């Protein structure tokens, strides 16, 4: 296991289209987190899973955002009807225990044109 | 609500010198964890050091150490013997949910 993988690395989409990002965490990690990061800012927490349960989703930016983690393995983040303001880096991180810190993926950079 | 404040948007230090990055936070929890992460340009974020709130001893990882003042809710990062590879954005984080706005560290050769 080489770390947290995110796919795709870059996504350019037209406004109004739906996009889906995938995150594969470190296999033994049961916690998985999604963040949005805009230029010059720190990561902004969106949602997290413990195994397959989504324990916090109130921070998702709007009802256009949704996330899933079927079977407690990989996760997907979907943005429907994309807007230019959705352009950002979307980061995924996983953790085995909250005290150990979080291993981040390289992120998916979304550009909405 | 939890908050993390990094009041230094940019810092610079001469190579081989020591630099301290500041972080203050606020939380109503008694059991929590604090982290410093490093994000080099166009590269992924990596964990630098972590501190458990119930431990009074300051964490140390090689050239990186923290000054954790629980009563003051302060958690600064000291980098000793700065190296060119230390140049990056540094983010202070409270648990996994709250990050500061970051400090951009430049190393001057």
XYZ file of N, CA, C and O in Angstrom:
888
model
N 0.848 -1.193 0.000
C 0.000 0.000 0.000
C 0.878 1.236 0.000
O 1.667 1.433 0.909
N 0.765 2.028 -1.060
C 1.694 3.138 -1.189
C 1.112 4.430 -0.671
O 1.756 5.459 -0.743
N -0.097 4.454 -0.175
C -0.665 5.681 0.338
C -2.083 5.868 -0.147
O -2.732 4.946 -0.641
N -2.557 7.119 -0.010
C -3.904 7.460 -0.429
C -3.877 7.869 -1.901
O -3.080 8.733 -2.285
N -4.733 7.245 -2.692
C -4.775 7.541 -4.124
C -6.044 8.297 -4.477
O -7.127 7.958 -3.991
N -5.903 9.293 -5.310
C -7.060 10.047 -5.775
C -7.063 10.065 -7.293
O -6.027 10.213 -7.934
N -8.261 9.956 -7.831
C -8.404 9.921 -9.275
C -9.666 10.684 -9.689
O -10.703 10.534 -9.047
N -9.594 11.522 -10.721
C -8.405 11.876 -11.490
C -7.546 12.916 -10.771
O -7.953 13.442 -9.744
N -6.392 13.206 -11.301
C -5.547 14.264 -10.731
C -6.065 15.641 -11.135
O -5.985 16.592 -10.354
N -6.569 15.712 -12.355
C -7.108 16.974 -12.853
C -8.423 16.690 -13.561
O -8.562 15.654 -14.215
N -9.361 17.632 -13.415
C -10.635 17.506 -14.101
C -11.073 18.891 -14.558
O -11.157 19.819 -13.749
N -11.307 19.009 -15.865
C -11.873 20.240 -16.397
C -13.274 19.920 -16.871
O -13.479 18.961 -17.625
N -14.237 20.687 -16.435
C -15.611 20.408 -16.795
C -16.336 21.706 -17.113
O -15.939 22.795 -16.682
N -17.386 21.577 -17.877
C -18.195 22.742 -18.192
C -19.212 22.965 -17.084
O -19.722 22.017 -16.477
N -19.506 24.212 -16.852
C -20.494 24.578 -15.847
C -21.803 23.838 -16.112
O -22.256 23.749 -17.248
N -22.351 23.295 -15.042
C -23.607 22.575 -15.163
C -23.468 21.071 -15.263
O -24.445 20.338 -15.084
N -22.249 20.611 -15.536
C -22.005 19.173 -15.633
C -21.799 18.586 -14.231
O -21.443 19.288 -13.283
N -21.999 17.280 -14.132
C -21.725 16.553 -12.894
C -20.319 15.961 -12.953
O -19.861 15.547 -14.027
N -19.654 15.933 -11.814
C -18.336 15.314 -11.738
C -18.280 14.394 -10.529
O -18.967 14.617 -9.528
N -17.459 13.374 -10.648
C -17.267 12.425 -9.542
C -15.779 12.168 -9.376
O -15.066 11.918 -10.351
N -15.334 12.228 -8.137
C -13.942 11.963 -7.807
C -13.873 10.710 -6.942
O -14.761 10.457 -6.133
N -12.756 10.014 -7.084
C -12.583 8.797 -6.309
C -11.395 8.910 -5.391
O -10.375 9.529 -5.732
N -11.496 8.285 -4.236
C -10.396 8.224 -3.277
C -10.252 6.793 -2.778
O -11.225 6.174 -2.326
N -9.032 6.280 -2.863
C -8.712 4.970 -2.300
C -7.804 5.182 -1.098
O -6.649 5.589 -1.262
N -8.298 4.912 0.095
C -7.491 5.164 1.291
C -6.476 4.052 1.521
O -6.472 3.029 0.819
N -5.630 4.238 2.498
C -4.754 3.171 2.959
C -5.657 2.062 3.497
O -6.602 2.329 4.244
N -5.366 0.840 3.097
C -6.326 -0.246 3.300
C -6.709 -0.470 4.754
O -7.856 -0.803 5.057
N -5.768 -0.295 5.678
C -6.106 -0.565 7.080
C -6.730 0.624 7.797
O -7.071 0.543 8.969
N -6.889 1.741 7.094
C -7.486 2.927 7.705
C -9.009 2.852 7.619
O -9.562 2.670 6.531
N -9.691 3.049 8.735
C -11.144 2.993 8.694
C -11.792 4.370 8.580
O -12.986 4.468 8.323
N -11.007 5.424 8.744
C -11.583 6.767 8.640
C -11.132 7.421 7.345
O -9.970 7.323 6.955
N -12.060 8.085 6.703
C -11.769 8.733 5.426
C -12.410 10.107 5.433
O -13.561 10.271 5.840
N -11.642 11.112 4.989
C -12.061 12.509 5.055
C -11.971 13.150 3.676
O -11.056 12.858 2.905
N -12.897 14.049 3.405
C -12.844 14.875 2.199
C -12.725 16.342 2.600
O -13.388 16.795 3.544
N -11.882 17.055 1.831
C -11.683 18.481 2.056
C -11.695 19.208 0.721
O -11.396 18.634 -0.315
N -11.960 20.494 0.796
C -11.761 21.369 -0.351
C -10.682 22.381 0.028
O -10.664 22.906 1.150
N -9.785 22.625 -0.904
C -8.728 23.611 -0.658
C -8.670 24.584 -1.820
O -8.477 24.178 -2.971
N -8.861 25.843 -1.529
C -8.706 26.879 -2.544
C -7.338 27.520 -2.391
O -6.685 27.391 -1.350
N -6.926 28.234 -3.428
C -5.569 28.763 -3.486
C -5.251 29.636 -2.285
O -5.995 30.554 -1.951
N -4.148 29.308 -1.617
C -3.696 30.117 -0.499
C -4.431 29.893 0.801
O -4.217 30.615 1.774
N -5.300 28.883 0.831
C -6.078 28.596 2.034
C -5.770 27.203 2.564
O -5.203 26.364 1.869
N -6.154 26.983 3.800
C -6.041 25.658 4.363
C -7.185 24.778 3.916
O -8.189 25.261 3.393
N -7.040 23.472 4.116
C -8.127 22.564 3.762
C -9.403 22.895 4.537
O -9.347 23.172 5.735
N -10.503 22.818 3.842
C -11.826 23.058 4.439
C -12.543 21.722 4.503
O -12.806 21.103 3.479
N -12.844 21.285 5.701
C -13.452 19.982 5.900
C -14.845 19.919 5.261
O -15.654 20.841 5.391
N -15.118 18.804 4.578
C -16.419 18.616 3.951
C -17.234 17.512 4.631
O -18.391 17.705 5.001
N -16.602 16.323 4.773
C -17.330 15.196 5.311
C -16.351 14.107 5.703
O -15.209 14.118 5.255
N -16.804 13.172 6.559
C -15.949 12.046 6.832
C -16.748 10.777 7.112
O -17.925 10.824 7.487
N -16.056 9.662 6.902
C -16.624 8.335 7.079
C -15.795 7.566 8.095
O -14.586 7.675 8.143
N -16.492 6.781 8.868
C -15.837 5.746 9.657
C -16.393 4.434 9.140
O -17.579 4.154 9.286
N -15.511 3.666 8.517
C -15.952 2.507 7.730
C -16.947 2.998 6.676
O -16.659 3.955 5.971
N -18.131 2.402 6.588
C -19.065 2.846 5.555
C -20.031 3.917 6.051
O -20.798 4.475 5.256
N -19.977 4.229 7.326
C -20.912 5.204 7.892
C -20.410 6.631 7.706
O -19.280 6.959 8.082
N -21.256 7.467 7.164
C -20.928 8.879 6.997
C -21.333 9.597 8.280
O -22.521 9.810 8.545
N -20.347 9.971 9.083
C -20.630 10.474 10.418
C -20.809 11.988 10.483
O -21.303 12.499 11.488
N -20.373 12.657 9.468
C -20.522 14.116 9.479
C -20.691 14.576 8.048
O -19.813 14.346 7.219
N -21.802 15.183 7.752
C -21.993 15.689 6.399
C -22.614 17.072 6.377
O -22.952 17.584 5.316
N -22.738 17.672 7.547
C -23.350 18.999 7.599
C -22.461 20.074 6.983
O -22.929 21.164 6.666
N -21.169 19.749 6.826
C -20.253 20.738 6.266
C -20.170 20.676 4.742
O -19.434 21.465 4.146
N -20.848 19.723 4.155
C -20.890 19.711 2.693
C -21.457 21.047 2.228
O -22.411 21.567 2.791
N -20.877 21.591 1.191
C -21.080 22.985 0.843
C -22.484 23.321 0.369
O -22.938 24.455 0.504
N -23.127 22.346 -0.218
C -24.513 22.531 -0.641
C -25.090 21.158 -0.932
O -24.373 20.151 -0.876
N -26.375 21.115 -1.262
C -26.981 19.824 -1.579
C -26.521 19.299 -2.929
O -26.908 18.207 -3.336
N -25.693 20.047 -3.621
C -25.118 19.546 -4.875
C -23.955 18.599 -4.602
O -23.508 17.895 -5.499
N -23.462 18.612 -3.382
C -22.326 17.784 -3.003
C -22.836 16.546 -2.268
O -23.672 16.649 -1.363
N -22.282 15.403 -2.640
C -22.618 14.179 -1.927
C -21.410 13.255 -1.951
O -20.556 13.350 -2.831
N -21.334 12.390 -0.972
C -20.224 11.453 -0.882
C -20.740 10.100 -0.456
O -21.751 9.991 0.245
N -20.018 9.081 -0.899
C -20.358 7.715 -0.544
C -19.092 6.944 -0.230
O -18.013 7.266 -0.730
N -19.257 5.913 0.548
C -18.160 4.986 0.808
C -18.756 3.584 0.947
O -18.845 3.038 2.041
N -19.122 2.997 -0.172
C -19.730 1.661 -0.124
C -18.728 0.640 0.379
O -17.552 0.689 0.016
N -19.197 -0.213 1.272
C -18.377 -1.312 1.785
C -17.171 -0.818 2.579
O -16.250 -1.602 2.845
N -17.133 0.435 2.900
C -16.070 0.940 3.754
C -14.690 0.937 3.150
O -13.689 0.996 3.873
N -14.616 0.894 1.820
C -13.292 0.886 1.186
C -13.065 2.234 0.508
O -12.847 3.233 1.173
N -13.143 2.285 -0.825
C -12.937 3.546 -1.523
C -14.137 4.454 -1.299
O -15.213 4.015 -0.856
N -13.937 5.718 -1.629
C -15.022 6.696 -1.489
C -15.120 7.517 -2.763
O -14.138 7.676 -3.503
N -16.307 8.034 -3.016
C -16.511 8.955 -4.123
C -17.146 10.244 -3.612
O -17.943 10.224 -2.672
N -16.746 11.328 -4.234
C -17.341 12.638 -3.971
C -17.937 13.125 -5.281
O -17.234 13.188 -6.290
N -19.218 13.424 -5.273
C -19.887 13.882 -6.480
C -20.342 15.323 -6.306
O -20.856 15.699 -5.247
N -20.151 16.089 -7.335
C -20.680 17.452 -7.383
C -21.611 17.519 -8.580
O -21.206 17.268 -9.714
N -22.846 17.845 -8.322
C -23.824 17.963 -9.396
C -23.943 19.422 -9.823
O -23.732 20.340 -9.037
N -24.262 19.598 -11.085
C -24.524 20.949 -11.626
C -23.406 21.911 -11.216
O -23.640 22.920 -10.550
N -22.200 21.585 -11.619
C -21.033 22.344 -11.173
C -21.159 23.825 -11.517
O -21.749 24.220 -12.536
N -20.560 24.629 -10.640
C -20.506 26.081 -10.805
C -19.040 26.509 -10.802
O -18.175 25.773 -10.324
N -18.772 27.694 -11.325
C -17.387 28.154 -11.375
C -16.778 28.239 -9.979
O -15.582 28.003 -9.799
N -17.580 28.538 -9.002
C -17.099 28.624 -7.628
C -16.674 27.284 -7.042
O -16.063 27.239 -5.979
N -16.984 26.201 -7.740
C -16.559 24.884 -7.275
C -15.114 24.593 -7.657
O -14.538 23.594 -7.197
N -14.528 25.416 -8.483
C -13.139 25.214 -8.895
C -12.235 25.266 -7.675
O -12.230 26.260 -6.935
N -11.494 24.206 -7.446
C -10.658 24.082 -6.249
C -9.915 22.761 -6.328
O -10.111 21.968 -7.249
N -9.074 22.540 -5.320
C -8.448 21.232 -5.127
C -9.303 20.473 -4.119
O -9.650 21.014 -3.062
N -9.622 19.241 -4.440
C -10.389 18.391 -3.533
C -9.451 17.316 -2.991
O -8.884 16.529 -3.739
N -9.280 17.338 -1.687
C -8.335 16.452 -1.021
C -9.060 15.351 -0.269
O -10.125 15.570 0.309
N -8.443 14.201 -0.259
C -8.923 13.080 0.525
C -7.816 12.694 1.504
O -6.623 12.803 1.179
N -8.187 12.270 2.680
C -7.225 11.809 3.670
C -7.809 10.615 4.399
O -9.027 10.463 4.508
N -6.938 9.764 4.895
C -7.414 8.635 5.685
C -6.609 8.531 6.969
O -5.498 9.060 7.083
N -7.204 7.840 7.931
C -6.587 7.724 9.242
C -7.023 6.420 9.887
O -8.175 6.000 9.742
N -6.068 5.808 10.620
C -6.435 4.622 11.367
C -6.941 4.988 12.747
O -7.917 4.454 13.234
N -6.244 5.890 13.372
C -6.650 6.417 14.671
C -6.463 7.920 14.629
O -5.480 8.401 14.079
N -7.378 8.643 15.203
C -7.345 10.105 15.069
C -6.108 10.710 15.699
O -5.693 11.800 15.354
N -5.485 9.954 16.607
C -4.294 10.494 17.261
C -3.061 10.422 16.378
O -2.066 11.073 16.651
N -3.135 9.630 15.332
C -1.950 9.416 14.511
C -1.828 10.417 13.376
O -0.845 10.401 12.652
N -2.793 11.253 13.206
C -2.738 12.167 12.083
C -3.344 11.533 10.850
O -3.830 10.402 10.872
N -3.284 12.233 9.787
C -3.999 11.881 8.586
C -3.031 11.790 7.419
O -2.139 12.621 7.282
N -3.223 10.804 6.567
C -2.422 10.660 5.361
C -3.241 11.203 4.207
O -4.355 10.722 3.951
N -2.685 12.183 3.533
C -3.406 12.845 2.456
C -3.045 12.258 1.096
O -1.911 11.814 0.863
N -4.004 12.323 0.186
C -3.733 12.033 -1.202
C -3.211 13.280 -1.901
O -3.084 14.342 -1.293
N -2.916 13.143 -3.169
C -2.378 14.262 -3.949
C -3.452 15.228 -4.403
O -3.138 16.313 -4.885
N -4.712 14.829 -4.252
C -5.802 15.734 -4.578
C -6.271 15.635 -6.016
O -5.582 15.114 -6.898
N -7.487 16.115 -6.245
C -8.046 16.276 -7.588
C -8.295 17.765 -7.788
O -9.030 18.380 -7.019
N -7.656 18.309 -8.813
C -7.872 19.731 -9.106
C -9.015 19.855 -10.090
O -8.934 19.358 -11.201
N -10.060 20.527 -9.668
C -11.233 20.738 -10.510
C -11.235 22.156 -11.056
O -11.083 23.117 -10.297
N -11.423 22.250 -12.354
C -11.598 23.546 -13.005
C -12.937 23.530 -13.722
O -13.186 22.670 -14.564
N -13.787 24.466 -13.372
C -15.095 24.587 -14.011
C -15.060 25.788 -14.950
O -14.766 26.914 -14.528
N -15.319 25.503 -16.233
C -15.233 26.586 -17.231
C -16.608 26.932 -17.778
O -17.561 26.190 -17.608
N -17.661 26.154 18.570
C -16.983 25.931 17.306
C -15.465 25.959 17.507
O -14.966 26.687 18.360
N -14.789 25.145 16.744
C -13.341 25.099 16.825
C -12.742 26.085 15.837
O -13.253 26.248 14.727
N -11.661 26.724 16.238
C -10.951 27.630 15.336
C -9.454 27.406 15.460
O -8.956 26.983 16.511
N -8.746 27.680 14.375
C -7.287 27.648 14.351
C -6.818 28.914 13.658
O -7.300 29.228 12.566
N -5.897 29.622 14.280
C -5.409 30.881 13.728
C -3.906 30.831 13.537
O -3.157 30.547 14.471
N -3.483 31.101 12.327
C -2.057 31.251 12.024
C -1.868 32.696 11.601
O -2.338 33.097 10.540
N -1.199 33.458 12.414
C -1.140 34.907 12.213
C 0.000 35.352 11.301
O 0.113 36.542 10.998
N 0.831 34.411 10.867
C 1.969 34.754 10.018
C 1.735 34.186 8.619
O 1.994 33.013 8.388
N 1.266 34.974 7.678
C 1.035 34.435 6.341
C 2.331 33.989 5.669
O 2.336 33.018 4.913
N 3.420 34.692 5.956
C 4.706 34.354 5.332
C 5.823 34.516 6.365
O 5.791 35.427 7.193
N 6.796 33.631 6.258
C 7.997 33.726 7.081
C 9.173 33.345 6.194
O 9.030 32.568 5.247
N 10.333 33.887 6.548
C 11.543 33.484 5.846
C 12.659 33.290 6.860
O 12.645 33.900 7.938
N 13.598 32.440 6.501
C 14.701 32.136 7.413
C 15.931 31.782 6.587
O 15.816 31.203 5.502
N 17.076 32.124 7.098
C 18.324 31.742 6.452
C 18.563 30.246 6.645
O 18.231 29.677 7.697
N 19.089 29.649 5.629
C 19.436 28.233 5.716
C 20.321 28.009 6.942
O 21.206 28.819 7.245
N 20.029 26.916 7.662
C 20.749 26.496 8.875
C 20.304 27.247 10.137
O 20.738 26.881 11.240
N 19.470 28.258 9.984
C 18.972 28.970 11.160
C 17.692 28.321 11.673
O 17.186 27.346 11.105
N 17.173 28.893 12.756
C 15.971 28.374 13.398
C 14.807 29.332 13.178
O 14.987 30.555 13.203
N 13.629 28.768 12.959
C 12.440 29.592 12.746
C 11.278 28.991 13.552
O 11.210 27.773 13.742
N 10.411 29.868 14.020
C 9.237 29.426 14.780
C 7.970 29.935 14.114
O 7.837 31.136 13.839
N 7.067 29.014 13.853
C 5.770 29.342 13.256
C 4.695 29.292 14.350
O 4.645 28.340 15.121
N 3.834 30.282 14.360
C 2.854 30.415 15.437
C 1.504 29.822 15.063
O 1.105 29.821 13.889
N 0.814 29.346 16.078
C -0.539 28.822 15.889
C -1.287 28.961 17.210
O -0.756 28.591 18.266
N -2.474 29.492 17.157
C -3.357 29.484 18.321
C -4.666 28.823 17.920
O -5.024 28.797 16.738
N -5.339 28.280 18.886
C -6.560 27.541 18.567
C -7.583 27.746 19.665
O -7.270 28.271 20.746
N -8.775 27.314 19.390
C -9.822 27.368 20.400
C -10.707 26.139 20.255
O -11.101 25.775 19.141
N -10.980 25.502 21.355
C -11.862 24.352 21.381
C -12.429 24.203 22.777
O -11.798 24.614 23.748
N -13.593 23.623 22.865
C -14.211 23.367 24.162
C -13.934 21.935 24.624
O -14.304 21.557 25.736
N -13.284 21.150 23.776
C -12.985 19.772 24.137
C -11.779 19.719 25.071
O -10.934 20.613 25.078
N -11.729 18.661 25.861
C -10.597 18.484 26.762
C -9.600 17.471 26.206
O -8.423 17.496 26.551
N -10.070 16.600 25.345
C -9.217 15.591 24.735
C -9.153 15.861 23.236
O -10.150 15.702 22.526
N -7.997 16.273 22.777
C -7.886 16.593 21.358
C -6.432 16.425 20.918
O -5.536 16.198 21.738
N -6.242 16.527 19.628
C -4.923 16.348 19.043
C -4.622 17.534 18.138
O -5.498 18.045 17.449
N -3.382 17.906 18.133
C -2.920 19.012 17.301
C -1.845 18.510 16.358
O -1.043 17.636 16.726
N -1.838 19.056 15.164
C -0.897 18.604 14.143
C -0.311 19.801 13.401
O -0.945 20.841 13.261
N 0.893 19.599 12.902
C 1.460 20.472 11.895
C 1.663 19.642 10.635
O 2.231 18.539 10.679
N 1.204 20.219 9.511
C 1.368 19.589 8.216
C 2.191 20.513 7.330
O 2.120 21.738 7.430
N 2.911 19.895 6.410
C 3.733 20.608 5.435
C 3.179 20.307 4.051
O 2.897 19.152 3.731
N 3.024 21.351 3.242
C 2.555 21.167 1.866
C 3.524 21.873 0.925
O 3.424 23.086 0.708
N 4.479 21.128 0.343
C 5.397 21.739 -0.633
C 4.618 22.166 -1.874
O 3.527 21.654 -2.123
N 5.173 23.059 -2.661
C 4.465 23.517 -3.862
C 4.070 22.363 -4.767
O 4.887 21.511 -5.100
N 2.807 22.314 -5.116
C 2.264 21.306 -6.038
C 2.489 19.878 -5.561
O 2.515 18.947 -6.366
N 2.625 19.721 -4.281
C 2.815 18.366 -3.754
C 1.847 18.121 -2.607
O 1.231 19.028 -2.086
N 1.729 16.860 -2.240
C 0.703 16.551 -1.260
C 1.124 16.908 0.147
O 2.298 17.060 0.459
N 0.137 17.051 0.989
C 0.342 17.436 2.368
C 0.878 16.246 3.166
O 0.399 15.117 3.026
N 1.868 16.510 3.992
C 2.429 15.448 4.808
C 2.481 15.886 6.266
O 2.640 17.060 6.580
N 2.326 14.913 7.136
C 2.343 15.182 8.567
C 3.769 15.449 9.030
O 4.685 14.689 8.728
N 3.945 16.531 9.770
C 5.256 16.883 10.310
C 5.390 16.415 11.748
O 6.368 15.769 12.131
N 4.387 16.740 12.560
C 4.484 16.443 13.983
C 3.088 16.482 14.594
O 2.199 17.159 14.080
N 2.895 15.734 15.662
C 1.594 15.713 16.329
C 1.768 15.837 17.838
O 2.810 15.467 18.376
N 0.734 16.345 18.476
C 0.768 16.552 19.925
C -0.575 16.130 20.508
O -1.629 16.542 20.017
N -0.527 15.320 21.543
C -1.748 14.941 22.243
C -1.971 15.916 23.387
O -1.057 16.182 24.169
N -3.154 16.447 23.497
C -3.422 17.529 24.444
C -3.196 17.118 25.893
O -2.858 17.952 26.733
N -3.372 15.845 26.197
C -3.225 15.431 27.588
C -1.763 15.226 27.986
O -1.458 15.022 29.161
N -0.883 15.292 27.022
C 0.539 15.154 27.313
C 1.167 16.531 27.489
O 1.069 17.388 26.615
N 1.821 16.729 28.606
C 2.467 18.022 28.846
C 3.786 18.139 28.105
O 4.225 19.238 27.775
N 4.416 17.016 27.833
C 5.720 17.046 27.172
C 5.555 17.463 25.723
O 4.715 16.925 24.991
N 6.370 18.381 25.291
C 6.321 18.851 23.914
C 6.858 17.795 22.967
O 7.895 17.173 23.227
N 6.166 17.609 21.843
C 6.584 16.626 20.855
C 7.815 17.102 20.091
O 7.999 18.304 19.864
N 8.639 16.133 19.707
C 9.846 16.420 18.929
C 10.014 15.353 17.863
O 9.803 14.167 18.138
N 10.338 15.795 16.654
C 10.633 14.883 15.549
C 11.856 15.424 14.827
O 11.759 16.321 13.992
N 13.003 14.899 15.179
C 14.264 15.329 14.549
C 14.430 16.846 14.689
O 14.530 17.348 15.799
N 14.448 17.571 13.576
C 14.682 19.023 13.636
C 13.409 19.817 13.978
O 13.465 21.049 14.115
N 12.294 19.136 14.088
C 11.008 19.791 14.324
C 10.571 19.567 15.769
O 10.609 18.438 16.268
N 10.147 20.624 16.415
C 9.624 20.505 17.772
C 8.490 21.509 17.941
O 8.351 22.457 17.163
N 7.675 21.257 18.954
C 6.574 22.174 19.218
C 6.701 22.744 20.619
O 7.339 22.173 21.497
N 6.095 23.905 20.784
C 5.910 24.510 22.098
C 4.407 24.551 22.326
O 3.697 25.395 21.770
N 3.932 23.609 23.130
C 2.512 23.454 23.375
C 2.159 24.082 24.710
O 2.653 23.629 25.760
N 1.368 25.121 24.671
C 0.921 25.805 25.874
C -0.600 25.648 25.949
O -1.340 26.430 25.338
N -1.041 24.646 26.707
C -2.458 24.301 26.690
C -3.333 25.409 27.250
O -4.394 25.714 26.699
N -2.905 26.010 28.336
C -3.717 27.063 28.949
C -3.873 28.259 28.015
O -4.944 28.872 27.939
N -2.828 28.565 27.300
C -2.853 29.687 26.359
C -3.414 29.279 25.011
O -3.603 30.130 24.133
N -3.652 27.990 24.818
C -4.129 27.447 23.540
C -3.218 27.884 22.406
O -3.650 28.436 21.389
N -1.943 27.589 22.627
C -0.926 27.946 21.660
C -0.134 26.697 21.285
O 0.155 25.841 22.141
N 0.244 26.617 20.024
C 0.901 25.404 19.517
C 1.854 25.821 18.406
O 1.538 25.748 17.225
N 3.039 26.271 18.768
C 3.978 26.770 17.767
C 4.927 25.669 17.324
O 5.210 24.725 18.068
N 5.437 25.807 16.122
C 6.360 24.847 15.516
C 7.728 25.487 15.368
O 7.845 26.569 14.783
N 8.739 24.820 15.889
C 10.106 25.288 15.729
C 10.843 24.358 14.788
O 10.845 23.137 14.973
N 11.474 24.970 13.787
C 12.290 24.215 12.843
C 13.734 24.643 13.058
O 14.081 25.822 12.877
N 14.554 23.707 13.445
C 15.973 23.979 13.683
C 16.786 23.591 12.467
O 16.391 22.711 11.692
N 17.939 24.260 12.297
C 18.837 23.932 11.190
C 18.052 23.867 9.878
O 18.055 22.854 9.163
N 17.365 24.945 9.540
C 16.497 24.967 8.360
C 17.235 24.538 7.092
O 18.397 24.918 6.869
N 16.541 23.756 6.291
C 17.108 23.263 5.039
C 16.231 23.723 3.876
O 15.046 24.021 4.045
N 16.827 23.746 2.682
C 16.095 24.211 1.505
C 14.814 23.399 1.297
O 13.795 23.935 0.848
N 14.859 22.134 1.635
C 13.692 21.274 1.472
C 12.572 21.565 2.446
O 11.476 21.003 2.310
N 12.823 22.448 3.406
C 11.763 22.814 4.345
C 10.821 23.866 3.762
O 9.774 24.153 4.349
N 11.173 24.425 2.639
C 10.327 25.451 2.026
C 8.981 24.846 1.636
O 8.914 23.854 0.906
N 7.909 25.448 2.142
C 6.575 24.887 1.927
C 5.554 25.769 2.632
O 5.906 26.715 3.347
N 4.277 25.424 2.428
C 3.203 25.959 3.277
C 3.096 25.046 4.489
O 3.138 23.818 4.348
N 2.952 25.635 5.639
C 2.777 24.866 6.864
C 1.403 25.181 7.446
O 1.036 26.350 7.632
N 0.661 24.112 7.729
C -0.683 24.250 8.268
C -0.755 23.643 9.660
O -0.300 22.503 9.883
N -1.328 24.395 10.559
C -1.638 23.917 11.884
C -3.055 23.353 11.850
O -3.944 23.934 11.207
N -3.277 22.224 12.500
C -4.603 21.604 12.465
C -5.015 21.114 13.836
O -4.192 20.588 14.601
N -6.289 21.277 14.115
C -6.899 20.790 15.355
C -7.746 19.581 14.983
O -8.785 19.723 14.317
N -7.286 18.417 15.355
C -7.958 17.210 14.921
C -7.921 17.113 13.407
O -6.966 17.558 12.765
N -8.957 16.521 12.832
C -8.993 16.391 11.380
C -9.935 17.353 10.709
O -10.065 17.346 9.487
N -10.554 18.210 11.486
C -11.628 19.010 10.912
C -11.291 20.483 10.743
O -11.932 21.155 9.940
N -10.326 20.988 11.457
C -10.088 22.429 11.455
C -8.630 22.738 11.200
O -7.761 22.329 11.966
N -8.383 23.452 10.113
C -7.039 23.836 9.715
C -6.907 25.351 9.751
O -7.879 26.078 9.533
N -5.679 25.812 9.990
C -5.398 27.227 9.857
C -5.224 27.611 8.395
O -5.277 26.761 7.502
N -4.988 28.873 8.166
C -4.848 29.379 6.798
C -3.437 29.206 6.250
O -3.202 29.472 5.078
N -2.525 28.775 7.090
C -1.204 28.433 6.609
C -0.176 29.550 6.737
O -0.501 30.735 6.789
N 1.082 29.125 6.800
C 2.235 30.037 6.778
C 3.164 29.561 5.675
O 3.583 28.403 5.666
N 3.473 30.456 4.770
C 4.404 30.106 3.692
C 5.821 30.360 4.176
O 6.172 31.497 4.508
N 6.615 29.315 4.240
C 7.995 29.412 4.723
C 8.952 29.397 3.548
O 8.923 28.478 2.727
N 9.784 30.403 3.494
C 10.835 30.518 2.476
C 12.183 30.343 3.146
O 12.441 30.924 4.206
N 13.037 29.540 2.528
C 14.382 29.320 3.050
C 15.354 30.101 2.161
O 15.383 29.895 0.935
N 16.139 30.953 2.760
C 17.089 31.784 2.022
C 18.456 31.119 2.040
O 19.005 30.875 3.111
N 18.984 30.793 0.862
C 20.285 30.077 0.828
C 21.420 30.930 1.390
O 21.382 32.163 1.294
